[in-house]
Every structure is written in structure tokens, then in C-alpha cells.
PDB file of C-alpha atoms in Angstrom:
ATOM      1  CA  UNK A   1      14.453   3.743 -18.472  1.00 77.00           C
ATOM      2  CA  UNK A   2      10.607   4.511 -17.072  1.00 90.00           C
ATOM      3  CA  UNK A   3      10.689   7.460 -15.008  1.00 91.00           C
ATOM      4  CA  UNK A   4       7.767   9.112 -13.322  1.00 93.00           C
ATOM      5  CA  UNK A   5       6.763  12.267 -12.752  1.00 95.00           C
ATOM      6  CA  UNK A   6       6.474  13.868  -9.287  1.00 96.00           C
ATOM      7  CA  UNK A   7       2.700  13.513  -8.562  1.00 93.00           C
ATOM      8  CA  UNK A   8       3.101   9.748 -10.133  1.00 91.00           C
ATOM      9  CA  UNK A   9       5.905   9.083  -7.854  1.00 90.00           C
ATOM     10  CA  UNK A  10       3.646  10.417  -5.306  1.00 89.00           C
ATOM     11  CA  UNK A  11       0.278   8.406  -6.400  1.00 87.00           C
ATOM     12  CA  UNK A  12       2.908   5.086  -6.073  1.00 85.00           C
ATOM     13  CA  UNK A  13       4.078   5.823  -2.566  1.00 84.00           C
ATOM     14  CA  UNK A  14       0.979   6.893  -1.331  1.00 82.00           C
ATOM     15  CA  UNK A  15       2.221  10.177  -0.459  1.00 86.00           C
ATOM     16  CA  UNK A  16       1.318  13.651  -1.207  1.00 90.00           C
ATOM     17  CA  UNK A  17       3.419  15.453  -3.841  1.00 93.00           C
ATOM     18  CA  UNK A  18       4.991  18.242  -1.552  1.00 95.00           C
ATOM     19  CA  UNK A  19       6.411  15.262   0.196  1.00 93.00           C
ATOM     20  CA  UNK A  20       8.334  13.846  -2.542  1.00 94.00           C
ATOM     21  CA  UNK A  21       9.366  17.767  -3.695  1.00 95.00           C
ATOM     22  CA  UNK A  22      10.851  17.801  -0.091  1.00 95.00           C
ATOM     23  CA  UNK A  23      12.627  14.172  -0.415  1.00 95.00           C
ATOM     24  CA  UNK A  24      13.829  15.358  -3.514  1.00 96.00           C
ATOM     25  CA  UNK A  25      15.339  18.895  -2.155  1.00 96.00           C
ATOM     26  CA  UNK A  26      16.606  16.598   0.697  1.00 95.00           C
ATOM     27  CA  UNK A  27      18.658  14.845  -1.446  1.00 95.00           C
ATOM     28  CA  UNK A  28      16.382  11.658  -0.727  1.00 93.00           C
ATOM     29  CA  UNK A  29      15.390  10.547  -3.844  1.00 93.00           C
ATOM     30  CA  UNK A  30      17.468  11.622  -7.175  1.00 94.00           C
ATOM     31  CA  UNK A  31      15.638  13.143  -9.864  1.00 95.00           C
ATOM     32  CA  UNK A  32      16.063  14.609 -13.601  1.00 94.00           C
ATOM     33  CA  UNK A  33      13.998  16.893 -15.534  1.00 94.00           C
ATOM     34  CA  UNK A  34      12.194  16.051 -18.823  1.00 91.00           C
ATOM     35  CA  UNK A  35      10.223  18.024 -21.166  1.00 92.00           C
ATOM     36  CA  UNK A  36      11.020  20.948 -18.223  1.00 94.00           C
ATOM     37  CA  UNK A  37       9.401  18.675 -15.296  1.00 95.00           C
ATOM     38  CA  UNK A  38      11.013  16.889 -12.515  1.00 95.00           C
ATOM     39  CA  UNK A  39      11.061  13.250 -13.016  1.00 95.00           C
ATOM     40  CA  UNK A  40      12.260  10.339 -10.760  1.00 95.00           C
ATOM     41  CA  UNK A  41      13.716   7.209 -12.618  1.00 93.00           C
ATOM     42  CA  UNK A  42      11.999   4.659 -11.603  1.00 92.00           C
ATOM     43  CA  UNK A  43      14.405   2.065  -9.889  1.00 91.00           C
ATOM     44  CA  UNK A  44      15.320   4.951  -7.509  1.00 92.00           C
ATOM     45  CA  UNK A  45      11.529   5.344  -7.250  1.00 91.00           C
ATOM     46  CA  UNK A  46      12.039   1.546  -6.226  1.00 88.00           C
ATOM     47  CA  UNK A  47      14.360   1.856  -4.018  1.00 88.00           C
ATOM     48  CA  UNK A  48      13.379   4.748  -2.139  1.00 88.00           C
ATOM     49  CA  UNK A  49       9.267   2.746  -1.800  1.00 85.00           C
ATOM     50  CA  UNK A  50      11.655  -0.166  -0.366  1.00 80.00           C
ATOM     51  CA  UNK A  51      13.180   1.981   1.679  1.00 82.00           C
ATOM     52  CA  UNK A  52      10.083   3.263   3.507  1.00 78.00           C
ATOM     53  CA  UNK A  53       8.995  -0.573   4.795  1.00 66.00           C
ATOM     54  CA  UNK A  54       8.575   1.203   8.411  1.00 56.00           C
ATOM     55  CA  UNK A  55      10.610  -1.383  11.124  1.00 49.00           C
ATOM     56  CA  UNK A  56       9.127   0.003  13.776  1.00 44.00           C
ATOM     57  CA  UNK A  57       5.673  -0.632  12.478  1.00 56.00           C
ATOM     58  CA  UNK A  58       7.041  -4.173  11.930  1.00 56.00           C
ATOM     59  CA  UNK A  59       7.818  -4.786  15.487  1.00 55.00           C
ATOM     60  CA  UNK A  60       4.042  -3.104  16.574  1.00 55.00           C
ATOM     61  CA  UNK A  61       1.718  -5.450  13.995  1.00 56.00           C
ATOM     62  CA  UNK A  62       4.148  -8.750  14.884  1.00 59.00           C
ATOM     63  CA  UNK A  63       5.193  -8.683  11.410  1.00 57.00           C
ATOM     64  CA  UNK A  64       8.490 -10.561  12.459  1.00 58.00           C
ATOM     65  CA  UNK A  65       6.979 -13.123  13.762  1.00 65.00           C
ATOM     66  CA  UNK A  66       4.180 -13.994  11.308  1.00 64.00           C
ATOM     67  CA  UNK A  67       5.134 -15.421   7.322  1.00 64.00           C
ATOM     68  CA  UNK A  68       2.993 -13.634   5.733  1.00 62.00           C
ATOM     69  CA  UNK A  69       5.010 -10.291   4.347  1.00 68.00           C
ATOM     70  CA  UNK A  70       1.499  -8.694   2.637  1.00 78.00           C
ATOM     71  CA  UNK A  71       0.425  -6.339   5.163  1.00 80.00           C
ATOM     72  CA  UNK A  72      -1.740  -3.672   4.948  1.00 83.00           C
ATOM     73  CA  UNK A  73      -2.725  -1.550   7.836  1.00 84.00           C
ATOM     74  CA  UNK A  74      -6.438  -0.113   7.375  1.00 86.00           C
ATOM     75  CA  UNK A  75      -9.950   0.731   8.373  1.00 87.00           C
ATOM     76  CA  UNK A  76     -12.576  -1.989   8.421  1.00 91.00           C
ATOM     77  CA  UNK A  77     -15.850  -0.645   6.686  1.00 93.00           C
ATOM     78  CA  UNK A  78     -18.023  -3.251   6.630  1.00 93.00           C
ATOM     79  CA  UNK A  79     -18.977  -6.368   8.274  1.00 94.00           C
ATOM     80  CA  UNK A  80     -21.226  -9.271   6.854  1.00 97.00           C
ATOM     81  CA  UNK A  81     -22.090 -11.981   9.396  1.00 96.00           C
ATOM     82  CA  UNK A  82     -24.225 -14.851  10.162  1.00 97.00           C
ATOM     83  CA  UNK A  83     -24.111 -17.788  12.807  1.00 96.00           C
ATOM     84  CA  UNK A  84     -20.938 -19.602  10.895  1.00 97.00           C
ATOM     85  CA  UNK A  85     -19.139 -17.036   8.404  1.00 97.00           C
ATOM     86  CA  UNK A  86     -18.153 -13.267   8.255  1.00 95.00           C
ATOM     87  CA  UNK A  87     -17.284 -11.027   5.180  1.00 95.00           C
ATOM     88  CA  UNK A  88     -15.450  -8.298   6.023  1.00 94.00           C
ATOM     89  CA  UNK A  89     -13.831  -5.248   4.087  1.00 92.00           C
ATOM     90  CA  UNK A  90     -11.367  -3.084   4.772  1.00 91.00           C
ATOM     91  CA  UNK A  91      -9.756  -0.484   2.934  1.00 87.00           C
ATOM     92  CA  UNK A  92      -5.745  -0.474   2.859  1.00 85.00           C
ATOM     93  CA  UNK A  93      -4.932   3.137   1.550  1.00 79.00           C
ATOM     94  CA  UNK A  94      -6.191   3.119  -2.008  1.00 80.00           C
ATOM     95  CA  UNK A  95      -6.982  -0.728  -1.673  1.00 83.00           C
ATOM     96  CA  UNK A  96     -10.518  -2.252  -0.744  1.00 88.00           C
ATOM     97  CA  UNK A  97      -9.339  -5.923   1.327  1.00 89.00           C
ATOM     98  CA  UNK A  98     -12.180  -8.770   1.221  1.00 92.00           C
ATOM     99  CA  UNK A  99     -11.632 -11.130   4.202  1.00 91.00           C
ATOM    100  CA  UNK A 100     -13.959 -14.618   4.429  1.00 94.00           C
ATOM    101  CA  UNK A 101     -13.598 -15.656   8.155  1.00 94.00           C
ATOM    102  CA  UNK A 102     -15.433 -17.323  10.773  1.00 95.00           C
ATOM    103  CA  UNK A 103     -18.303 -15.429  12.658  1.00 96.00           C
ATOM    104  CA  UNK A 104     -16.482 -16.484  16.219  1.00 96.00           C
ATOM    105  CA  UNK A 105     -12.976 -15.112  14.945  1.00 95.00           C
ATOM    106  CA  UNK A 106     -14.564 -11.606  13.981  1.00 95.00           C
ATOM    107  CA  UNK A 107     -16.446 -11.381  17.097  1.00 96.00           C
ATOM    108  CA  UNK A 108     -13.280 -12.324  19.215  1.00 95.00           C
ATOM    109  CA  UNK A 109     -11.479  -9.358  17.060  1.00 95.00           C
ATOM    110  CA  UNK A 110     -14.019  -7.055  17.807  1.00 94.00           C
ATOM    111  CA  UNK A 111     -14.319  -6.336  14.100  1.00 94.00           C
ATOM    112  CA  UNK A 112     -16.645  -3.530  13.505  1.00 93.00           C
ATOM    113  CA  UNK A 113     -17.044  -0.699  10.867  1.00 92.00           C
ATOM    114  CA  UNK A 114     -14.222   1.860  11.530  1.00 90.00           C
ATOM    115  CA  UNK A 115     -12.048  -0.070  13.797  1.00 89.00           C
ATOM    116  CA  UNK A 116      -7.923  -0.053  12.765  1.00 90.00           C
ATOM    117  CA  UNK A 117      -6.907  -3.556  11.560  1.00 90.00           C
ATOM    118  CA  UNK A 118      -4.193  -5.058   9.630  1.00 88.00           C
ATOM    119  CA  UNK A 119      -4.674  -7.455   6.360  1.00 88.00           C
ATOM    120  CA  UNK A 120      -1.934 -10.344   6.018  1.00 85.00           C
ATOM    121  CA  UNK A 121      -2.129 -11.616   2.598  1.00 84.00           C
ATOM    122  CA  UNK A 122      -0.213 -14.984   2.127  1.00 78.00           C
ATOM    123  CA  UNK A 123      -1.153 -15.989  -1.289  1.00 75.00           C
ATOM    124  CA  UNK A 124       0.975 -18.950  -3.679  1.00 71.00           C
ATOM    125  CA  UNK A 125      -1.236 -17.037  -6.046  1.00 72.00           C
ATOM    126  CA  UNK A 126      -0.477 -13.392  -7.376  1.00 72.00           C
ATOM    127  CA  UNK A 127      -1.085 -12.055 -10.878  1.00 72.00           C
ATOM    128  CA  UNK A 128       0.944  -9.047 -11.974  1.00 73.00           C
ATOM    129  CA  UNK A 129      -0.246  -6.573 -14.471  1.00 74.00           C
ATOM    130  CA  UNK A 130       0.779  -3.484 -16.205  1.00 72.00           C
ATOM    131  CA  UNK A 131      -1.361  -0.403 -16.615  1.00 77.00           C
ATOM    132  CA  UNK A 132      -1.885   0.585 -20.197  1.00 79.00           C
ATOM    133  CA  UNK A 133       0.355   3.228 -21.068  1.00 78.00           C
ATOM    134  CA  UNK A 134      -1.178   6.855 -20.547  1.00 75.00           C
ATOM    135  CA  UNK A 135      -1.267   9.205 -24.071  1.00 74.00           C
ATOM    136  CA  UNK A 136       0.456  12.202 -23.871  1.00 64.00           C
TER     137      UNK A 136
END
């Protein structure tokens, strides 16, 4: 069974590792201890990142009513325009988001370098890769 250490589990959620030492004195997420660290097996690692899917934010970004279920809330950094098309980048948390849109729909979304957005991916599309392993 993969398990992960604390500031791994912490790198996956996207949360700082005090927070997952607290979750984990809460009783939140289980954890073991290996080679004298804490550890969190990973598919309560899995179900504790499934767990945090936020419903309220849902309800805010329309996420309900919209099929796309890829959605990253972020900052937009950079905008590339001309008369017909628009680049524009975002990051997502540790992600950088590449959007190719029209000009007139970036304009009408008042897309600008540090405004809040949200990036629906709906993709047929995905590829899935592992990281190679770390050496110890």
C-alpha cells in the first residue's frame, strides 16, 4: 500500500503541513508511522482530498449547473490579445491554465492580469502519468 508522508500529503492537497498534523490529531485523516514518521496511506489520503470538494464553492462558481467537473479557481496573469483571439493564463494553485478564446469574450469578462477567475476544463482527452519514484 503507497503511503505518504505528512508534508507529501500536504504538497497533494495543497495544504500546509501543520494543517494535515491538525486533521490528523483531529482524528480526520488516519495515519501510521514508518521508519519513526507519520505517514498517511494513501486511499485515506484519497478519500479525505475527495472529501474537501467544497459544496458551497460549488453553488458560488455555478458548478451545478455547468458539465464540465475540472475547475480550478485562480489568478489570471497574463493576457495576449489581438482584434480576433486572446491567450490567456492563469495560475490554479500550483497549476499554470492556457485558455485560447475570442478577443470579444475576454473583453466582456473583463479579463485582466490579477483578476480572480475560474478554469472549466472539459476535455475527452486526459493523459495520466506517474512521477518517477523518489530515492531514499
Amino acid at each position: 500500500m503507497t503511503v505518504y508522508r505528512v508534508a507529501e500529503a500536504a504538497e497533494l492537497l495543497g495544504v500546509s503541513t501543520d494543517t494535515v498534523r491538525r486533521w490528523i490529531d483531529a482524528g480526520r485523516v488516519p495515519s501510521d508511522t514508518a521508519d519513526g514518521r507519520t505517514v498517511v496511506p494513501g486511499p485515506d489520503l484519497a478519500a479525505l482530498a475527495a472529501s474537501l470538494v467544497d459544496e458551497a464553492d460549488r453553488d458560488r462558481t455555478r458548478a451545478g449547473e455547468v458539465s464540465a467537473r475540472n475547475r480550478m479557481t485562480g489568478i489570471v496573469t497574463r493576457v495576449i490579445a489581438d482584434t480576433v483571439m486572446a491567450q490567456v493564463e492563469m495560475v490554479c494553485g500550483p497549476h499554470r491554465v492556457v485558455s485560447l478564446m475570442s478577443a470579444e469574450a475576454a473583453a466582456e469578462l473583463g479579463l485582466a492580469p490579477g483578476v480572480r477567475a475560474i478554469a472549466s476544463v472539459k476535455s475527452t482527452n486526459v493523459v495520466v502519468e506517474r512521477p518517477v519514484p523518489r530515492r531514499s
